[in-house]
C-alpha positions as CSV (number, residue, x, y, z in Angstrom):
1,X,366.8,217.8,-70.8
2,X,368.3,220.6,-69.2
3,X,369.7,223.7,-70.9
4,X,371.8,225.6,-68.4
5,X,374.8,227.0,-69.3
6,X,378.2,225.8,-68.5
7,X,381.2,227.3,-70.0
8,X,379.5,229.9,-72.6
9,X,378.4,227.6,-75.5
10,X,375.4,226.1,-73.8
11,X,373.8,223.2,-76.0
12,X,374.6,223.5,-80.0
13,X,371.8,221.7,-81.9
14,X,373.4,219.9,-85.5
15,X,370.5,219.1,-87.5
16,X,369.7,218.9,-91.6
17,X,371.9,215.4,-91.1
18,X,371.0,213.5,-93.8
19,X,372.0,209.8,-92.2
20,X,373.2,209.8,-88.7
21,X,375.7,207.1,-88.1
22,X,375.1,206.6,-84.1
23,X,376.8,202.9,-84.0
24,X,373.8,202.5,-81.1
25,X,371.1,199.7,-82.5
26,X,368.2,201.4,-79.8
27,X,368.4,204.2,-81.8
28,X,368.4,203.7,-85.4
29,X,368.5,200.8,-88.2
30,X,371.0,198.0,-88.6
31,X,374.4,197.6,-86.2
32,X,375.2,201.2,-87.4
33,X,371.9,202.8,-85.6
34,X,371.2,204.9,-88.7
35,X,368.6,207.4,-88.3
36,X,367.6,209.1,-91.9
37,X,366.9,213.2,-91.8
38,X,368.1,213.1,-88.3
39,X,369.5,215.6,-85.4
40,X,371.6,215.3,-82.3
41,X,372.4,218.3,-79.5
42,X,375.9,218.4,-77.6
43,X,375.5,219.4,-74.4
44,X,378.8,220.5,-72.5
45,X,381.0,218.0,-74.6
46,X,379.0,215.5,-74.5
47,X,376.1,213.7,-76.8
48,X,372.8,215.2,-74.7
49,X,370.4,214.0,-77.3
50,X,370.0,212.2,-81.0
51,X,367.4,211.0,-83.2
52,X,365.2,212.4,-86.0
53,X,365.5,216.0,-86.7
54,X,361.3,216.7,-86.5
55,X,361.4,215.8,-82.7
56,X,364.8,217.5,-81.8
57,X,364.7,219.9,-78.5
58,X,365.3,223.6,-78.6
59,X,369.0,224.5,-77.8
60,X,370.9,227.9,-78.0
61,X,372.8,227.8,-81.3
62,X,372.4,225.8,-84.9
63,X,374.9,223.6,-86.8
64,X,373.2,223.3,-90.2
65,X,374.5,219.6,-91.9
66,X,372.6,220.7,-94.9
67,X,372.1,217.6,-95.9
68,X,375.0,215.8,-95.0
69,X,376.0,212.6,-93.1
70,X,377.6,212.8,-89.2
71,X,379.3,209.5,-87.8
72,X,381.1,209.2,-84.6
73,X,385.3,210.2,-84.9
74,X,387.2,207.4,-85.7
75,X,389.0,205.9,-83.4
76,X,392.3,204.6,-84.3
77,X,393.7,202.4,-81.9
78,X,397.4,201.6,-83.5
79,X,399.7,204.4,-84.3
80,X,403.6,205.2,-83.7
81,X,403.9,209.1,-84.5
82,X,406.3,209.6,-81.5
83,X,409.1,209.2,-83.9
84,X,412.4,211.0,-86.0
85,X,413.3,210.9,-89.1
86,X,412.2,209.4,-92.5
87,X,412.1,206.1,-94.4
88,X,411.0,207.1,-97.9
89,X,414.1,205.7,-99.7
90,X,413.6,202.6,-97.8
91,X,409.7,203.0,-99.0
92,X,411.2,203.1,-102.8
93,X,413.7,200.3,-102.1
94,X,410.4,198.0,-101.1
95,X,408.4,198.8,-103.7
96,X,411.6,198.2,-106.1
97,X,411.2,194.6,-105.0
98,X,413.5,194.8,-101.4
99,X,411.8,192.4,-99.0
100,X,410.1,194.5,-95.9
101,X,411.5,192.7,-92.6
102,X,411.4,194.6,-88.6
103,X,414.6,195.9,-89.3
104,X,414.3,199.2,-90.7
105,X,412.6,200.2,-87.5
106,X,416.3,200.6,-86.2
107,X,417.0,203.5,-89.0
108,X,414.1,205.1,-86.9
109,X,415.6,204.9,-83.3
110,X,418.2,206.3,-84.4
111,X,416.6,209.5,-85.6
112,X,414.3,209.3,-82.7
113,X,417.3,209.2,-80.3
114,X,419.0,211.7,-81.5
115,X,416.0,214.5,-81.3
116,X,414.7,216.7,-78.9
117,X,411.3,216.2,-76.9
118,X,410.1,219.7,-78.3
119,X,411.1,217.9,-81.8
120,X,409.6,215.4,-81.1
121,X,406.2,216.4,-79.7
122,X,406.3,219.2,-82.5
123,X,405.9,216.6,-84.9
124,X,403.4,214.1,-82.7
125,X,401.5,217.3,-82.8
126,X,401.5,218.0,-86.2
127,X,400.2,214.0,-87.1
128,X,397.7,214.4,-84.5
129,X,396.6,217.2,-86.1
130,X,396.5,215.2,-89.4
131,X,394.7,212.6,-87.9
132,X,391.8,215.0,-87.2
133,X,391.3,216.4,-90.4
134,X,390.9,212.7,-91.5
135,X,388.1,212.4,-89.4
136,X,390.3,210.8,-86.3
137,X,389.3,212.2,-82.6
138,X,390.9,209.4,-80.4
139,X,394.3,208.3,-81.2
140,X,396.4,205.6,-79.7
141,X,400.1,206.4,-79.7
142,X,402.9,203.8,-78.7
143,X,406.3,204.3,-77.7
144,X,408.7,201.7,-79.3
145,X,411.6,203.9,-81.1
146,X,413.7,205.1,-77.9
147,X,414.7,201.5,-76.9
148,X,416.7,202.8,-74.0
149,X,415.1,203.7,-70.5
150,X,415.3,207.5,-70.9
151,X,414.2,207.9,-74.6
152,X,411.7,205.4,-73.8
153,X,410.6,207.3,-71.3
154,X,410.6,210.5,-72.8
155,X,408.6,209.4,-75.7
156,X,406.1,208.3,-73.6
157,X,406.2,211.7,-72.0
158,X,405.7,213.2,-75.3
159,X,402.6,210.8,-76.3
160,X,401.2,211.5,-73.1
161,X,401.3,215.3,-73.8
162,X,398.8,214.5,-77.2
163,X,397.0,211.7,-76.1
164,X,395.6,210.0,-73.5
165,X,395.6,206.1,-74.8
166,X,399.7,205.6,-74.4
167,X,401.0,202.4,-75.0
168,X,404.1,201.2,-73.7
169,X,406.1,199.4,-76.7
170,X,409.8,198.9,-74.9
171,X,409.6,195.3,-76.5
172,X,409.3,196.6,-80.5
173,X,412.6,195.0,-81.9
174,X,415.4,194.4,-79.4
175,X,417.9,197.7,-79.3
176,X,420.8,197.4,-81.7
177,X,423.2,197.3,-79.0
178,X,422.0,194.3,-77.5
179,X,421.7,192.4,-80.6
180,X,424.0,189.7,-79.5
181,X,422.2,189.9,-76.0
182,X,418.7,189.4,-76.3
183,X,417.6,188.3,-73.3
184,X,420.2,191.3,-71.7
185,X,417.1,193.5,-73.8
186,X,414.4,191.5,-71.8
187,X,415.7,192.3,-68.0
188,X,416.1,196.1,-69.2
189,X,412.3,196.1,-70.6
190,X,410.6,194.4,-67.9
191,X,412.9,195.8,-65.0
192,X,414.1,199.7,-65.3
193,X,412.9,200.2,-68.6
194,X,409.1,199.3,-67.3
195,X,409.9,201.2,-63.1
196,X,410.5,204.4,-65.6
197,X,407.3,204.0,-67.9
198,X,405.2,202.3,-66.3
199,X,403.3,205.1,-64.5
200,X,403.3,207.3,-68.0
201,X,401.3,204.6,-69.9
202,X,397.5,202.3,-69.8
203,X,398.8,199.8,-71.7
204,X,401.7,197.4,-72.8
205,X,402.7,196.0,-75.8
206,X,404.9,193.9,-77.4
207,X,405.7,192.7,-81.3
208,X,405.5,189.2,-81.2
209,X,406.9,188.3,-84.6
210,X,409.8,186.6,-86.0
211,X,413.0,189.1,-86.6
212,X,411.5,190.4,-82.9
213,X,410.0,188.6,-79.8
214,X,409.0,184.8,-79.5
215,X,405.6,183.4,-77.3
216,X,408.4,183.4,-74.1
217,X,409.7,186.5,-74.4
218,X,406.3,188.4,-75.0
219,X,404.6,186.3,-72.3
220,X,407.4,187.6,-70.1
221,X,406.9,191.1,-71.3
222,X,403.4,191.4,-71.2
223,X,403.3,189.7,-67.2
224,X,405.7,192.2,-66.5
225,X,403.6,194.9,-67.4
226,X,400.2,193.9,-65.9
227,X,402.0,193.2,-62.5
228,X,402.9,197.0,-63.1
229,X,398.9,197.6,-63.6
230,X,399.2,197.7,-67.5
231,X,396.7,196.5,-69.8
232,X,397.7,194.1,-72.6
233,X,397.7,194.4,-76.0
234,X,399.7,192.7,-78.8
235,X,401.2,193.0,-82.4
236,X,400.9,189.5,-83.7
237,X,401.0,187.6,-86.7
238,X,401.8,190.3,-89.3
239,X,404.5,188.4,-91.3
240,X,403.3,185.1,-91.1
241,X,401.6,182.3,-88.4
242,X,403.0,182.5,-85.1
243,X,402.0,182.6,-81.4
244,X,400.4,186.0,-81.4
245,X,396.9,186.0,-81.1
246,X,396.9,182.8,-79.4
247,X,398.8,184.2,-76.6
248,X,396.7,187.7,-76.6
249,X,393.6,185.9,-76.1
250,X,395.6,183.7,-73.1
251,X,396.7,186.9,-71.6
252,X,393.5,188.8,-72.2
253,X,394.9,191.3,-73.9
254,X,392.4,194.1,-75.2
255,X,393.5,193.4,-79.1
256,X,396.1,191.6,-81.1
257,X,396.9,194.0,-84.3
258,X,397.8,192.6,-87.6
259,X,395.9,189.4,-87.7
260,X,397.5,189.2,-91.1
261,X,397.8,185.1,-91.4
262,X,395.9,183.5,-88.9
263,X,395.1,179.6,-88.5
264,X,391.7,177.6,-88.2
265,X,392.5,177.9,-84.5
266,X,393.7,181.5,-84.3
267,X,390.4,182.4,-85.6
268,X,388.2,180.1,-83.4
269,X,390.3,181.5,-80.6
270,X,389.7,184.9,-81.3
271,X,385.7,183.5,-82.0
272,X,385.7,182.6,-78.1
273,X,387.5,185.9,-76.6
274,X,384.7,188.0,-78.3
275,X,382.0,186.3,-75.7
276,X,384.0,188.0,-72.7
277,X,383.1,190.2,-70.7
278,X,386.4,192.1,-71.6
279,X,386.9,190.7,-75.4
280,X,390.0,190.5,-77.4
281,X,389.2,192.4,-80.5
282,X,390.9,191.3,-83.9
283,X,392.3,194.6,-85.5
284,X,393.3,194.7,-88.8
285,X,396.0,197.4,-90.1
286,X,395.3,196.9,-93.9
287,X,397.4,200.4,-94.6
288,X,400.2,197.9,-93.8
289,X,399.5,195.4,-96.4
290,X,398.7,197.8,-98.7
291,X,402.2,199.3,-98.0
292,X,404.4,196.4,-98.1
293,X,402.8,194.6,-100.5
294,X,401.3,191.4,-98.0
295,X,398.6,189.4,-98.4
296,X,395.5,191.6,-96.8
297,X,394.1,189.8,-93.4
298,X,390.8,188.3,-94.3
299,X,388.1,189.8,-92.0
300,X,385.3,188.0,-93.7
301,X,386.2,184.9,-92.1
302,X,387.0,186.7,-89.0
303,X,383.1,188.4,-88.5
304,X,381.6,185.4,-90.0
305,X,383.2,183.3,-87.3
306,X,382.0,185.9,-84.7
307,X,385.1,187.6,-83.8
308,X,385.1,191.2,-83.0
309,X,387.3,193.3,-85.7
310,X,388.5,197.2,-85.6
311,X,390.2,198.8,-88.4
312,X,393.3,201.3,-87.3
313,X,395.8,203.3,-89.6
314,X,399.1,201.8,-87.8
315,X,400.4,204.9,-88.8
316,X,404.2,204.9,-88.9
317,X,407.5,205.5,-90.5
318,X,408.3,202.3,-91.7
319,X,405.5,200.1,-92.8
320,X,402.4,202.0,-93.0
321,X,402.6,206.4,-93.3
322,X,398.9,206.9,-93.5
323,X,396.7,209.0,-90.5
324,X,393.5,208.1,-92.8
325,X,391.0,205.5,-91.5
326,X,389.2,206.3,-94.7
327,X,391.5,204.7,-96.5
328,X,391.9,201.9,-94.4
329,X,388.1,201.5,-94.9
330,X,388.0,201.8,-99.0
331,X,390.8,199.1,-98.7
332,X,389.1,196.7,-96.1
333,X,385.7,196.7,-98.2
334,X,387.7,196.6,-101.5
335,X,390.1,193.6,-100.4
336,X,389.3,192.3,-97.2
337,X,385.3,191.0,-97.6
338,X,384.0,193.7,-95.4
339,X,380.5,195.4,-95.8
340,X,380.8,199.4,-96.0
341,X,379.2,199.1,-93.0
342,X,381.2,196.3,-91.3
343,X,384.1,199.0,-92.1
344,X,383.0,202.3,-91.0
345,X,381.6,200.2,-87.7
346,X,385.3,198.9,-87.1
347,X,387.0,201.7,-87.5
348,X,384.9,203.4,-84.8
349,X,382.8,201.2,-82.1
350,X,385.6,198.5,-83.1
351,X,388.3,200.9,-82.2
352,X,387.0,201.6,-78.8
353,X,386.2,198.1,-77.5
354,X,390.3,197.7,-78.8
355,X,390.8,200.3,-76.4
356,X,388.3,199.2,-73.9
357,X,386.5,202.6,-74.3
358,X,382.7,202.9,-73.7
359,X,382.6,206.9,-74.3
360,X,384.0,206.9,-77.6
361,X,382.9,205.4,-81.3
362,X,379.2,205.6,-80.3
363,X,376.5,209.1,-80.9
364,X,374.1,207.8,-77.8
365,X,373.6,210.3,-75.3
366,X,376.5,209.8,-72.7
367,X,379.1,209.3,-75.1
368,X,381.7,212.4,-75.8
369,X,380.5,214.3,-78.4
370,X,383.3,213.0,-81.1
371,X,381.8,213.1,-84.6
372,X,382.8,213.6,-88.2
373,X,380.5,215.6,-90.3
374,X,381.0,214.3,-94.4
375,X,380.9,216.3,-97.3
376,X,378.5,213.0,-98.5
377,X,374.9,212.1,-97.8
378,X,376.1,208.7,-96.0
379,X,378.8,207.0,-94.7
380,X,378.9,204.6,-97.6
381,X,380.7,207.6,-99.7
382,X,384.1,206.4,-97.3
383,X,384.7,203.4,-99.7
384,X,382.6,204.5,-102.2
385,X,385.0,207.6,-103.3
386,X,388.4,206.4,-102.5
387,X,391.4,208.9,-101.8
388,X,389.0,211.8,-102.4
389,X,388.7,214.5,-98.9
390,X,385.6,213.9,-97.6
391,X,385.5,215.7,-94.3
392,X,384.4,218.8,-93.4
393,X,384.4,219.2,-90.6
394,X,385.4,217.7,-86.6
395,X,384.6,217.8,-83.3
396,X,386.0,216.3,-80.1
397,X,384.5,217.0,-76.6
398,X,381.8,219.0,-78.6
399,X,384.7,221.6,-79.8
400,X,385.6,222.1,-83.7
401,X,388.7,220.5,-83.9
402,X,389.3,220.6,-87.7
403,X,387.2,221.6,-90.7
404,X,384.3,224.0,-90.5
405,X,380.0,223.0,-90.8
């Protein structure tokens, strides 16, 4: 291994790591590659080495773990934090027994419309900042609360500005001022809406639900998009069984999120995709559930069946205000028939196959050098100590992003 410098830090050895989650089976126990009393070295940005501490290489600086447990960044491959505005009396009105429908996202566009892009990426700042010190390093963010061409647009300009997985969500409810025009909505999204924000995002997305878009409109939505070159992905099934994840797994779509009520068929379906080459990963937003009171998605028969699952926060205004993948964890193991380590596996290597991402959610050398350090001696402490800070401390591309060793 070489140990020239490039840019000043040269290779930073983190060793005293108690368990080292690397997510790689060649280099440790189980699906989660755990090495006990282990090491790794980062070597401009990137994993350059891992495995047990007493055969670690010599590199220019120390990170002492003292004892603690490192896992790879979560990757959290749903979230809407290009956004306005605030829904906590409608939060208070659900929980007082008001039924949650798509609606309320339209209390949201208006906010959203009505700021500025320094407001608004000010605040997508400020969440992505959140996100890290919960232990997050790649976030997906989605447009979806402009719902005209320019404030689409300029969302997407502003997620593009924090991250670099941006979704294009034009087709999240229709816009209130085509309400009695639907399909008016449908030639905006998939003609000028999709010219002006096509080239800002990877992917496209649609909300395939009742109260939003049927199987023809979001088959329409998402072809539109991937003769633009975008990637499909699609919100399906959330409020109850419905075309969704059938029509992800037709399209090829990377992941249908919500999964939330899913047939014998949906399941076997999503069984199948996971033997692609490309899969269609199953990802389950249980902050959602948890926030609107729904039945929780079940994941047990989902793994057992073969299908891929990730975990992601969904993190929004409406339906789900949580940046934390550790509580999405503590919930999926407590209410969803998921292993701790079924969990902490989705809501990392699971979150980059969602996003189709090889150099994230894995410690193997090659990968970036992403990874949460835990004020805990393993990973099972996520579930195990619900609601309780557990992370000290972050890095992304090999820099301290939030928290210190």
């Amino acid at each position: 291994m070489s140990h020239h410098r490039t840019g000043g830090a040269g290779t930073v050895l983190v060793d005293g790591i108690a368990t080292l989650v690397t997510n790689d089976p060649s280099l440790g126990e189980g699906a989660l590659g755990e090495v006990s009393d282990a090491a790794l070295v980062i070597e401009d940005g990137r994993i350059a080495w891992a495995g047990a501490r007493t055969a670690a290489p010599a590199a220019d600086t120390r990170v002492d773990a003292a004892g603690r447990c490192v896992i790879p960044g979560f990757v959290d491959s749903h979230s809407h934090i290009v956004f306005a505005g605030d829904r906590s009396r409608e939060f208070a009105a659900r929980m007082s027994g008001e039924p949650y429908s798509a609606g309320g996202i339209r209390t949201t566009v208006a906010a959203t419309r009505a700021a500025s892009d320094a407001e608004l990426e000010e605040r997508a700042r400020r969440f992505v900042r959140e996100a890290h010190g919960q232990g997050t390093t790649t976030l997906e963010v989605k447009s979806g609360y402009g719902l005209t061409v320019e404030d689409e647009r300029r969302c997407l300009e502003v997620a593009s500005r924090v991250t670099d997985e941006v979704t294009f969500l034009g087709a999240h409810v229709v816009a209130p001022e085509y309400a009695d025009d639907p399909d008016g909505y449908l030639d905006l999204v998939t003609g000028p809406m999709l010219d002006a924000c096509a080239p800002l995002a990877r992917w496209v997305d649609v909300f395939c639900e009742r109260g939003a878009f049927d199987e023809r409109a979001s088959r329409r939505v998402l072809t539109a998009g991937m003769e633009r070159g975008l990637l499909p992905r699609v919100h399906g099934n959330q409020l109850g069984e419905g075309p969704g994840v059938r029509l992800a797994v037709e399209v090829g779509a990377a992941s249908v999120d919500h999964c939330t009520y899913l047939s014998a068929e949906d399941v076997e379906a999503l069984a199948g995709a996971a033997e692609r080459p490309e899969p269609t990963v199953a990802t389950l937003l249980p902050g959602v559930d948890f926030s609107t009171r729904q039945t929780y998605p079940n994941a047990r028969a989902l793994i057992d069946a073969g299908a891929l699952v990730a975990l992601a926060s969904d993190c929004n205004p409406g339906s789900c205000f949580t940046s934390s993948l550790a509580f999405c964890i503590a919930v999926a193991v407590r209410d969803m028939g998921m292993t701790p380590d079924e969990a902490v596996w989705a809501a990392t290597r699971g979150g980059a196959m969602a996003l189709r991402r090889t150099d994230v959610g894995h410690l193997a050398p090659g990968a970036r050098a992403d990874l949460t350090l835990l004020d805990a001696p393993n990973h099972l402490y996520l579930a195990y100590r619900p609601g309780v800070p557990q992370v000290a401390a972050v890095w992304k591309d090999g820099e301290l992003v939030s928290g210190r060793p």
